[in-house]
PDB file of C-alpha atoms and ligand atoms in Angstrom:
ATOM      1  CA  MET A  12       4.801 -36.265 -20.443  1.00 53.00           C
ATOM      2  CA  ILE A  13       8.228 -37.617 -19.606  1.00 59.00           C
ATOM      3  CA  HIS A  14      10.358 -36.096 -16.881  1.00 62.00           C
ATOM      4  CA  PRO A  15      13.904 -36.584 -17.017  1.00 66.00           C
ATOM      5  CA  GLU A  16      15.646 -38.060 -14.126  1.00 71.00           C
ATOM      6  CA  PRO A  17      17.785 -35.338 -12.049  1.00 74.00           C
ATOM      7  CA  PRO A  18      21.368 -36.348 -11.371  1.00 77.00           C
ATOM      8  CA  ALA A  19      21.964 -38.872  -8.513  1.00 79.00           C
ATOM      9  CA  GLY A  20      22.400 -37.316  -5.426  1.00 93.00           C
ATOM     10  CA  ARG A  21      20.424 -34.166  -6.242  1.00 95.00           C
ATOM     11  CA  LEU A  22      17.668 -35.188  -3.784  1.00 96.00           C
ATOM     12  CA  ALA A  23      19.976 -35.537  -0.844  1.00 96.00           C
ATOM     13  CA  GLU A  24      21.551 -32.181  -1.894  1.00 96.00           C
ATOM     14  CA  ILE A  25      18.475 -30.333  -1.787  1.00 97.00           C
ATOM     15  CA  ALA A  26      17.188 -31.953   1.331  1.00 98.00           C
ATOM     16  CA  ALA A  27      20.402 -31.244   2.944  1.00 97.00           C
ATOM     17  CA  GLY A  28      20.069 -27.749   1.926  1.00 98.00           C
ATOM     18  CA  LEU A  29      16.314 -27.521   3.081  1.00 98.00           C
ATOM     19  CA  ALA A  30      17.277 -28.771   6.567  1.00 98.00           C
ATOM     20  CA  GLY A  31      19.973 -26.227   6.647  1.00 98.00           C
ATOM     21  CA  VAL A  32      17.405 -23.532   6.048  1.00 98.00           C
ATOM     22  CA  GLU A  33      14.789 -24.912   8.295  1.00 98.00           C
ATOM     23  CA  ARG A  34      17.376 -24.674  11.081  1.00 98.00           C
ATOM     24  CA  ARG A  35      18.386 -21.005  10.314  1.00 98.00           C
ATOM     25  CA  ILE A  36      14.546 -20.103  10.465  1.00 98.00           C
ATOM     26  CA  GLU A  37      14.045 -22.133  13.481  1.00 98.00           C
ATOM     27  CA  GLU A  38      16.611 -20.233  15.249  1.00 98.00           C
ATOM     28  CA  ALA A  39      15.500 -16.871  13.854  1.00 98.00           C
ATOM     29  CA  CYS A  40      12.113 -17.537  15.195  1.00 98.00           C
ATOM     30  CA  ARG A  41      13.542 -18.316  18.566  1.00 98.00           C
ATOM     31  CA  SER A  42      15.530 -15.204  18.881  1.00 98.00           C
ATOM     32  CA  ALA A  43      12.530 -13.107  17.605  1.00 98.00           C
ATOM     33  CA  GLY A  44      10.001 -14.912  19.737  1.00 98.00           C
ATOM     34  CA  ARG A  45       8.107 -16.005  16.567  1.00 98.00           C
ATOM     35  CA  SER A  46       6.403 -18.870  15.637  1.00 98.00           C
ATOM     36  CA  ARG A  47       7.484 -21.031  12.538  1.00 98.00           C
ATOM     37  CA  ASP A  48       3.967 -21.042  11.474  1.00 97.00           C
ATOM     38  CA  GLU A  49       3.796 -17.289  10.751  1.00 97.00           C
ATOM     39  CA  LEU A  50       6.308 -17.913   8.032  1.00 98.00           C
ATOM     40  CA  THR A  51       6.256 -19.251   4.617  1.00 98.00           C
ATOM     41  CA  LEU A  52       9.532 -20.270   2.691  1.00 98.00           C
ATOM     42  CA  ILE A  53       9.537 -19.620  -0.921  1.00 98.00           C
ATOM     43  CA  ALA A  54      11.982 -21.635  -2.845  1.00 98.00           C
ATOM     44  CA  VAL A  55      13.471 -19.479  -5.534  1.00 98.00           C
ATOM     45  CA  THR A  56      14.002 -21.690  -8.391  1.00 98.00           C
ATOM     46  CA  LYS A  57      15.111 -19.297 -10.975  1.00 97.00           C
ATOM     47  CA  THR A  58      18.003 -20.708 -13.371  1.00 95.00           C
ATOM     48  CA  TYR A  59      17.122 -24.407 -11.858  1.00 96.00           C
ATOM     49  CA  PRO A  60      15.278 -26.970 -14.024  1.00 96.00           C
ATOM     50  CA  ALA A  61      11.734 -28.164 -13.316  1.00 97.00           C
ATOM     51  CA  ALA A  62      13.115 -31.622 -12.150  1.00 96.00           C
ATOM     52  CA  ASP A  63      14.245 -29.542  -9.143  1.00 97.00           C
ATOM     53  CA  LEU A  64      10.989 -28.092  -8.557  1.00 98.00           C
ATOM     54  CA  ARG A  65       9.772 -31.898  -8.388  1.00 97.00           C
ATOM     55  CA  LEU A  66      12.436 -32.885  -5.917  1.00 97.00           C
ATOM     56  CA  LEU A  67      11.431 -29.687  -3.615  1.00 98.00           C
ATOM     57  CA  ALA A  68       7.665 -30.690  -3.940  1.00 98.00           C
ATOM     58  CA  SER A  69       8.453 -34.298  -2.781  1.00 97.00           C
ATOM     59  CA  LEU A  70      10.160 -32.881   0.162  1.00 97.00           C
ATOM     60  CA  GLY A  71       7.082 -30.801   0.995  1.00 98.00           C
ATOM     61  CA  VAL A  72       7.932 -27.613  -0.391  1.00 98.00           C
ATOM     62  CA  ARG A  73       4.711 -25.869  -1.673  1.00 98.00           C
ATOM     63  CA  ASP A  74       5.744 -22.226  -2.666  1.00 98.00           C
ATOM     64  CA  VAL A  75       8.180 -21.488  -5.680  1.00 98.00           C
ATOM     65  CA  GLY A  76       9.800 -18.103  -6.891  1.00 98.00           C
ATOM     66  CA  GLU A  77      10.789 -17.392 -10.473  1.00 98.00           C
ATOM     67  CA  ASN A  78      11.764 -13.841 -11.643  1.00 97.00           C
ATOM     68  CA  ARG A  79      11.518 -14.208 -15.465  1.00 97.00           C
ATOM     69  CA  ASP A  80       8.416 -14.500 -17.268  1.00 97.00           C
ATOM     70  CA  GLN A  81       9.733 -16.767 -20.002  1.00 97.00           C
ATOM     71  CA  GLU A  82      11.573 -19.322 -18.002  1.00 97.00           C
ATOM     72  CA  ALA A  83       8.639 -19.478 -15.278  1.00 98.00           C
ATOM     73  CA  ALA A  84       5.881 -19.979 -17.891  1.00 98.00           C
ATOM     74  CA  ALA A  85       7.827 -23.084 -19.148  1.00 98.00           C
ATOM     75  CA  LYS A  86       8.206 -24.389 -15.755  1.00 98.00           C
ATOM     76  CA  ALA A  87       4.825 -23.664 -14.689  1.00 98.00           C
ATOM     77  CA  ALA A  88       3.365 -25.650 -17.498  1.00 98.00           C
ATOM     78  CA  GLU A  89       6.044 -28.496 -16.931  1.00 97.00           C
ATOM     79  CA  CYS A  90       4.906 -28.700 -13.235  1.00 98.00           C
ATOM     80  CA  GLU A  91       1.164 -28.135 -13.872  1.00 97.00           C
ATOM     81  CA  ASP A  92       0.419 -31.636 -11.839  1.00 97.00           C
ATOM     82  CA  LEU A  93       2.150 -30.622  -8.912  1.00 98.00           C
ATOM     83  CA  PRO A  94       0.370 -28.757  -5.760  1.00 97.00           C
ATOM     84  CA  LEU A  95       2.854 -25.503  -6.080  1.00 98.00           C
ATOM     85  CA  THR A  96       1.780 -21.940  -5.219  1.00 98.00           C
ATOM     86  CA  TRP A  97       3.762 -19.745  -7.868  1.00 98.00           C
ATOM     87  CA  HIS A  98       5.231 -16.486  -6.889  1.00 98.00           C
ATOM     88  CA  PHE A  99       6.537 -13.939  -9.391  1.00 98.00           C
ATOM     89  CA  ILE A 100       9.218 -12.061  -7.810  1.00 98.00           C
ATOM     90  CA  GLY A 101      10.921 -10.303 -10.433  1.00 93.00           C
ATOM     91  CA  GLN A 102      10.109  -7.054 -12.186  1.00 93.00           C
ATOM     92  CA  VAL A 103       6.831  -7.207 -14.206  1.00 95.00           C
ATOM     93  CA  GLN A 104       7.186  -5.761 -17.454  1.00 95.00           C
ATOM     94  CA  THR A 105       3.504  -4.237 -18.594  1.00 96.00           C
ATOM     95  CA  ASN A 106       3.710  -6.107 -21.892  1.00 96.00           C
ATOM     96  CA  LYS A 107       3.881  -9.323 -20.046  1.00 97.00           C
ATOM     97  CA  ALA A 108       0.800  -9.014 -18.052  1.00 98.00           C
ATOM     98  CA  ARG A 109      -1.126 -11.497 -19.796  1.00 98.00           C
ATOM     99  CA  SER A 110       1.422 -14.349 -19.227  1.00 98.00           C
ATOM    100  CA  VAL A 111       2.298 -13.761 -15.798  1.00 98.00           C
ATOM    101  CA  VAL A 112      -1.331 -13.628 -14.526  1.00 98.00           C
ATOM    102  CA  ALA A 113      -2.035 -16.931 -16.416  1.00 98.00           C
ATOM    103  CA  TYR A 114       0.394 -18.851 -13.725  1.00 98.00           C
ATOM    104  CA  ALA A 115       0.921 -16.434 -10.679  1.00 98.00           C
ATOM    105  CA  ASP A 116      -0.826 -16.791  -7.452  1.00 98.00           C
ATOM    106  CA  LEU A 117       1.282 -13.953  -5.656  1.00 98.00           C
ATOM    107  CA  ILE A 118       3.044 -11.405  -7.916  1.00 98.00           C
ATOM    108  CA  HIS A 119       5.497  -9.728  -5.534  1.00 98.00           C
ATOM    109  CA  GLY A 120       6.940  -6.640  -7.952  1.00 95.00           C
ATOM    110  CA  VAL A 121       4.087  -4.366  -8.420  1.00 98.00           C
ATOM    111  CA  ASP A 122       5.656  -0.832  -8.288  1.00 97.00           C
ATOM    112  CA  ARG A 123       3.486   1.508 -10.521  1.00 97.00           C
ATOM    113  CA  GLU A 124      -0.118   2.278 -11.478  1.00 97.00           C
ATOM    114  CA  ARG A 125       0.356   1.410 -15.043  1.00 97.00           C
ATOM    115  CA  LEU A 126       1.235  -2.023 -14.013  1.00 98.00           C
ATOM    116  CA  VAL A 127      -1.786  -2.322 -11.617  1.00 98.00           C
ATOM    117  CA  ALA A 128      -4.113  -1.200 -14.875  1.00 98.00           C
ATOM    118  CA  ALA A 129      -2.507  -3.894 -16.846  1.00 98.00           C
ATOM    119  CA  LEU A 130      -2.555  -6.647 -14.395  1.00 98.00           C
ATOM    120  CA  SER A 131      -6.289  -6.034 -13.557  1.00 98.00           C
ATOM    121  CA  ARG A 132      -7.410  -6.170 -17.099  1.00 98.00           C
ATOM    122  CA  GLU A 133      -5.669  -9.328 -17.694  1.00 98.00           C
ATOM    123  CA  ALA A 134      -7.183 -10.921 -14.358  1.00 98.00           C
ATOM    124  CA  VAL A 135     -10.517  -9.983 -15.396  1.00 98.00           C
ATOM    125  CA  ARG A 136     -10.105 -11.163 -18.950  1.00 98.00           C
ATOM    126  CA  GLN A 137      -8.720 -14.572 -17.779  1.00 98.00           C
ATOM    127  CA  GLY A 138     -11.279 -14.714 -14.974  1.00 98.00           C
ATOM    128  CA  ARG A 139      -8.462 -14.880 -12.157  1.00 97.00           C
ATOM    129  CA  GLU A 140      -7.915 -13.522  -8.709  1.00 97.00           C
ATOM    130  CA  VAL A 141      -4.391 -12.935  -8.522  1.00 98.00           C
ATOM    131  CA  GLY A 142      -2.526 -11.532  -5.197  1.00 98.00           C
ATOM    132  CA  CYS A 143      -0.257  -8.545  -5.464  1.00 98.00           C
ATOM    133  CA  LEU A 144       2.463  -6.924  -3.129  1.00 98.00           C
ATOM    134  CA  ILE A 145       3.970  -3.693  -3.345  1.00 98.00           C
ATOM    135  CA  GLN A 146       7.413  -3.652  -4.175  1.00 98.00           C
ATOM    136  CA  VAL A 147       9.079  -0.937  -1.710  1.00 98.00           C
ATOM    137  CA  ALA A 148      12.142   0.781  -2.794  1.00 96.00           C
ATOM    138  CA  LEU A 149      14.478   0.782   0.436  1.00 94.00           C
ATOM    139  CA  ASP A 150      17.090   3.031  -1.279  1.00 89.00           C
ATOM    140  CA  ASP A 151      16.913   5.839  -3.721  1.00 74.00           C
ATOM    141  CA  ARG A 152      17.690   3.815  -6.729  1.00 72.00           C
ATOM    142  CA  PRO A 153      14.324   3.514  -8.643  1.00 65.00           C
ATOM    143  CA  GLU A 154      16.015   1.661 -11.691  1.00 69.00           C
ATOM    144  CA  ARG A 155      15.888  -1.369  -9.354  1.00 74.00           C
ATOM    145  CA  GLY A 156      12.367  -1.222  -9.199  1.00 86.00           C
ATOM    146  CA  GLY A 157      10.100  -0.502  -6.429  1.00 95.00           C
ATOM    147  CA  ALA A 158       7.688   2.147  -5.279  1.00 96.00           C
ATOM    148  CA  ARG A 159       9.177   5.076  -3.025  1.00 96.00           C
ATOM    149  CA  PRO A 160       7.616   4.720   0.648  1.00 96.00           C
ATOM    150  CA  ALA A 161       5.945   7.941  -0.116  1.00 96.00           C
ATOM    151  CA  ASP A 162       4.031   6.539  -3.063  1.00 96.00           C
ATOM    152  CA  VAL A 163       2.993   3.248  -1.445  1.00 98.00           C
ATOM    153  CA  PRO A 164      -0.325   4.650   0.032  1.00 98.00           C
ATOM    154  CA  VAL A 165      -1.731   5.717  -3.388  1.00 98.00           C
ATOM    155  CA  LEU A 166      -0.618   2.492  -5.072  1.00 98.00           C
ATOM    156  CA  ALA A 167      -2.245   0.491  -2.246  1.00 98.00           C
ATOM    157  CA  ALA A 168      -5.509   2.203  -2.895  1.00 98.00           C
ATOM    158  CA  ALA A 169      -5.216   1.567  -6.618  1.00 98.00           C
ATOM    159  CA  LEU A 170      -4.526  -2.015  -5.965  1.00 98.00           C
ATOM    160  CA  ALA A 171      -7.146  -2.550  -3.392  1.00 98.00           C
ATOM    161  CA  GLY A 172      -9.776  -0.946  -6.023  1.00 98.00           C
ATOM    162  CA  ALA A 173      -8.536  -2.998  -9.116  1.00 98.00           C
ATOM    163  CA  PRO A 174     -10.694  -5.672 -10.222  1.00 98.00           C
ATOM    164  CA  GLY A 175      -9.204  -9.401 -10.296  1.00 98.00           C
ATOM    165  CA  LEU A 176      -6.392  -8.331  -7.944  1.00 98.00           C
ATOM    166  CA  ARG A 177      -5.990  -8.480  -4.358  1.00 98.00           C
ATOM    167  CA  LEU A 178      -3.696  -6.339  -2.178  1.00 98.00           C
ATOM    168  CA  ARG A 179      -1.791  -8.674   0.062  1.00 98.00           C
ATOM    169  CA  GLY A 180       0.852  -6.555   1.481  1.00 98.00           C
ATOM    170  CA  VAL A 181       4.402  -5.194   0.762  1.00 98.00           C
ATOM    171  CA  MET A 182       7.718  -6.893  -0.794  1.00 98.00           C
ATOM    172  CA  ALA A 183      11.332  -5.338  -0.617  1.00 97.00           C
ATOM    173  CA  VAL A 184      15.090  -6.516  -1.311  1.00 96.00           C
ATOM    174  CA  ALA A 185      17.634  -4.984   1.354  1.00 95.00           C
ATOM    175  CA  PRO A 186      19.838  -2.487  -0.782  1.00 93.00           C
ATOM    176  CA  LEU A 187      23.546  -3.808  -1.446  1.00 90.00           C
ATOM    177  CA  GLY A 188      25.748  -2.691   1.206  1.00 89.00           C
ATOM    178  CA  ALA A 189      23.056  -1.627   3.736  1.00 91.00           C
ATOM    179  CA  ASP A 190      22.565  -3.145   7.081  1.00 96.00           C
ATOM    180  CA  PRO A 191      19.350  -5.284   6.345  1.00 97.00           C
ATOM    181  CA  GLY A 192      18.041  -5.171   9.737  1.00 97.00           C
ATOM    182  CA  GLU A 193      17.393  -1.426   9.515  1.00 97.00           C
ATOM    183  CA  ALA A 194      16.304  -1.635   5.886  1.00 97.00           C
ATOM    184  CA  PHE A 195      13.615  -4.196   7.133  1.00 98.00           C
ATOM    185  CA  GLY A 196      12.617  -2.096   9.720  1.00 98.00           C
ATOM    186  CA  ARG A 197      11.706   0.470   7.393  1.00 97.00           C
ATOM    187  CA  LEU A 198       9.681  -1.933   5.258  1.00 98.00           C
ATOM    188  CA  PHE A 199       7.768  -3.038   8.355  1.00 98.00           C
ATOM    189  CA  ASP A 200       6.921   0.363   9.335  1.00 98.00           C
ATOM    190  CA  VAL A 201       5.475   0.786   5.366  1.00 98.00           C
ATOM    191  CA  ALA A 202       3.784  -2.755   5.920  1.00 98.00           C
ATOM    192  CA  GLN A 203       2.202  -1.280   9.265  1.00 98.00           C
ATOM    193  CA  ALA A 204       0.837   1.735   7.443  1.00 98.00           C
ATOM    194  CA  VAL A 205      -0.478  -0.340   4.697  1.00 98.00           C
ATOM    195  CA  GLN A 206      -2.312  -2.678   6.905  1.00 98.00           C
ATOM    196  CA  LYS A 207      -3.920   0.140   8.928  1.00 98.00           C
ATOM    197  CA  GLU A 208      -5.706   1.222   5.755  1.00 98.00           C
ATOM    198  CA  HIS A 209      -6.020  -2.537   4.319  1.00 98.00           C
ATOM    199  CA  PRO A 210      -6.427  -4.950   7.198  1.00 97.00           C
ATOM    200  CA  GLY A 211      -6.316  -7.924   4.832  1.00 95.00           C
ATOM    201  CA  ALA A 212      -2.951  -6.787   3.557  1.00 98.00           C
ATOM    202  CA  ASP A 213      -0.846  -8.822   6.094  1.00 98.00           C
ATOM    203  CA  VAL A 214       1.930 -10.244   3.804  1.00 98.00           C
ATOM    204  CA  ILE A 215       5.614  -8.751   4.373  1.00 98.00           C
ATOM    205  CA  SER A 216       8.057 -10.533   1.589  1.00 98.00           C
ATOM    206  CA  ALA A 217      11.644 -10.052   2.924  1.00 98.00           C
ATOM    207  CA  GLY A 218      14.614 -11.852   3.519  1.00 97.00           C
ATOM    208  CA  MET A 219      16.806 -14.216   1.051  1.00 98.00           C
ATOM    209  CA  SER A 220      19.618 -16.694   1.770  1.00 98.00           C
ATOM    210  CA  GLY A 221      21.937 -13.834   3.306  1.00 97.00           C
ATOM    211  CA  ASP A 222      19.447 -11.999   5.461  1.00 98.00           C
ATOM    212  CA  LEU A 223      16.705 -14.229   6.101  1.00 98.00           C
ATOM    213  CA  ALA A 224      17.274 -14.050  10.140  1.00 98.00           C
ATOM    214  CA  GLN A 225      17.128 -10.101   9.915  1.00 98.00           C
ATOM    215  CA  ALA A 226      13.850 -10.156   7.951  1.00 98.00           C
ATOM    216  CA  ILE A 227      12.359 -12.815  10.452  1.00 98.00           C
ATOM    217  CA  ALA A 228      13.491 -10.471  13.263  1.00 98.00           C
ATOM    218  CA  LYS A 229      11.537  -7.495  11.621  1.00 98.00           C
ATOM    219  CA  GLY A 230       8.245  -9.104  11.107  1.00 98.00           C
ATOM    220  CA  ALA A 231       8.581 -10.789   7.486  1.00 98.00           C
ATOM    221  CA  THR A 232       5.908 -13.792   6.601  1.00 98.00           C
ATOM    222  CA  HIS A 233       7.228 -14.636   3.331  1.00 98.00           C
ATOM    223  CA  LEU A 234      11.247 -15.732   2.551  1.00 98.00           C
ATOM    224  CA  ARG A 235      12.457 -15.811  -0.744  1.00 98.00           C
ATOM    225  CA  VAL A 236      15.406 -18.185  -0.718  1.00 98.00           C
ATOM    226  CA  GLY A 237      17.314 -19.504  -3.777  1.00 98.00           C
ATOM    227  CA  THR A 238      21.112 -20.238  -3.042  1.00 98.00           C
ATOM    228  CA  ALA A 239      20.823 -21.846   0.407  1.00 98.00           C
ATOM    229  CA  LEU A 240      18.273 -24.406  -0.795  1.00 97.00           C
ATOM    230  CA  LEU A 241      19.587 -24.991  -4.337  1.00 97.00           C
ATOM    231  CA  GLY A 242      23.335 -23.691  -4.442  1.00 94.00           C
ATOM    232  CA  ARG A 243      25.066 -21.141  -6.275  1.00 92.00           C
ATOM    233  CA  ARG A 244      23.180 -20.263  -9.550  1.00 89.00           C
ATOM    234  CA  THR A 245      25.006 -20.317 -12.983  1.00 81.00           C
ATOM    235  CA  PRO A 246      23.322 -17.543 -15.126  1.00 64.00           C
ATOM    236  CA  PHE A 247      21.480 -18.964 -18.179  1.00 52.00           C
ATOM    237  CA  VAL A 248      21.370 -22.718 -17.719  1.00 48.00           C
ATOM    238  CA  ARG A 249      18.355 -23.177 -19.807  1.00 46.00           C
TER     239      ARG A 249
HETATM  240  C1  PLP S 318      17.239 -14.333  -6.744  1.00 64.04           C
HETATM  241  C2  PLP S 318      16.418 -13.733  -5.953  1.00 64.04           C
HETATM  242  C3  PLP S 318      16.019 -14.299  -4.628  1.00 64.04           C
HETATM  243  C4  PLP S 318      16.870 -15.303  -3.791  1.00 64.04           C
HETATM  244  O1  PLP S 318      18.272 -14.944  -3.698  1.00 64.04           O
HETATM  245  P1  PLP S 318      19.037 -15.790  -2.916  1.00 64.04           P
HETATM  246  O2  PLP S 318      20.311 -14.945  -2.480  1.00 64.04           O
HETATM  247  O3  PLP S 318      19.652 -16.801  -3.811  1.00 64.04           O
HETATM  248  O4  PLP S 318      18.581 -16.496  -1.796  1.00 64.04           O
HETATM  249  C5  PLP S 318      14.992 -13.468  -3.534  1.00 64.04           C
HETATM  250  N1  PLP S 318      14.558 -12.419  -3.809  1.00 64.04           N
HETATM  251  C6  PLP S 318      14.354 -11.820  -5.244  1.00 64.04           C
HETATM  252  C7  PLP S 318      13.754 -10.717  -5.826  1.00 64.04           C
HETATM  253  C8  PLP S 318      15.403 -12.642  -6.143  1.00 64.04           C
HETATM  254  O5  PLP S 318      15.341 -12.308  -7.218  1.00 64.04           O
END
């Protein structure tokens, strides 16, 4: 396959973004008394071309995140030769389970039992083991996705018992306009309760470009960073 050359200067641009994000992570770790090793940085590459994933990989990034199946599936195919771990961070429609299971290593948006059943069926059919995070709604707006904290224990039990799936932990987005530190504190409490029942489920996916320091302070293990690494997105590039 022929890979188009990225525009001159793009490597330097991404390298500068990465250095800036790493500086912010280091600083937040220092304030929180945590070690950088406890954190996985996921480069959120939605709307950016596969060429940018190649540049990220050349800079040592190993984790990438996408939120739309069609776009993610195409990029995963284009980047098959790269040593990347694929995170699906969007809402998963049940009828996309087959496609998402084929390339995703960790699915961050599991929020209902019907989806657990669909993903499990596909994982078994494809002979894959796929990690799953329960998306927790930190506000009362279920249309944005996520399970209510009260519903998490039942969903966690369903995931833990689902063939082909592995419950790895929880994920959330800080509600718009809310104090992210306070919201991530509540996520941490939910994560602790899940871990008590399921000791292997130790992932907390929280923190984006604007609130990664608050997420690190509240125990995040996985950060999902797009804009600060790659620049401001223009929708529908592809
Ligand atoms: C787009 C997206 C991100 C990255 O957001 P930035 O503000 O660009 O860092 C993180 N998490 C989810 C779920 C997203 O959809």
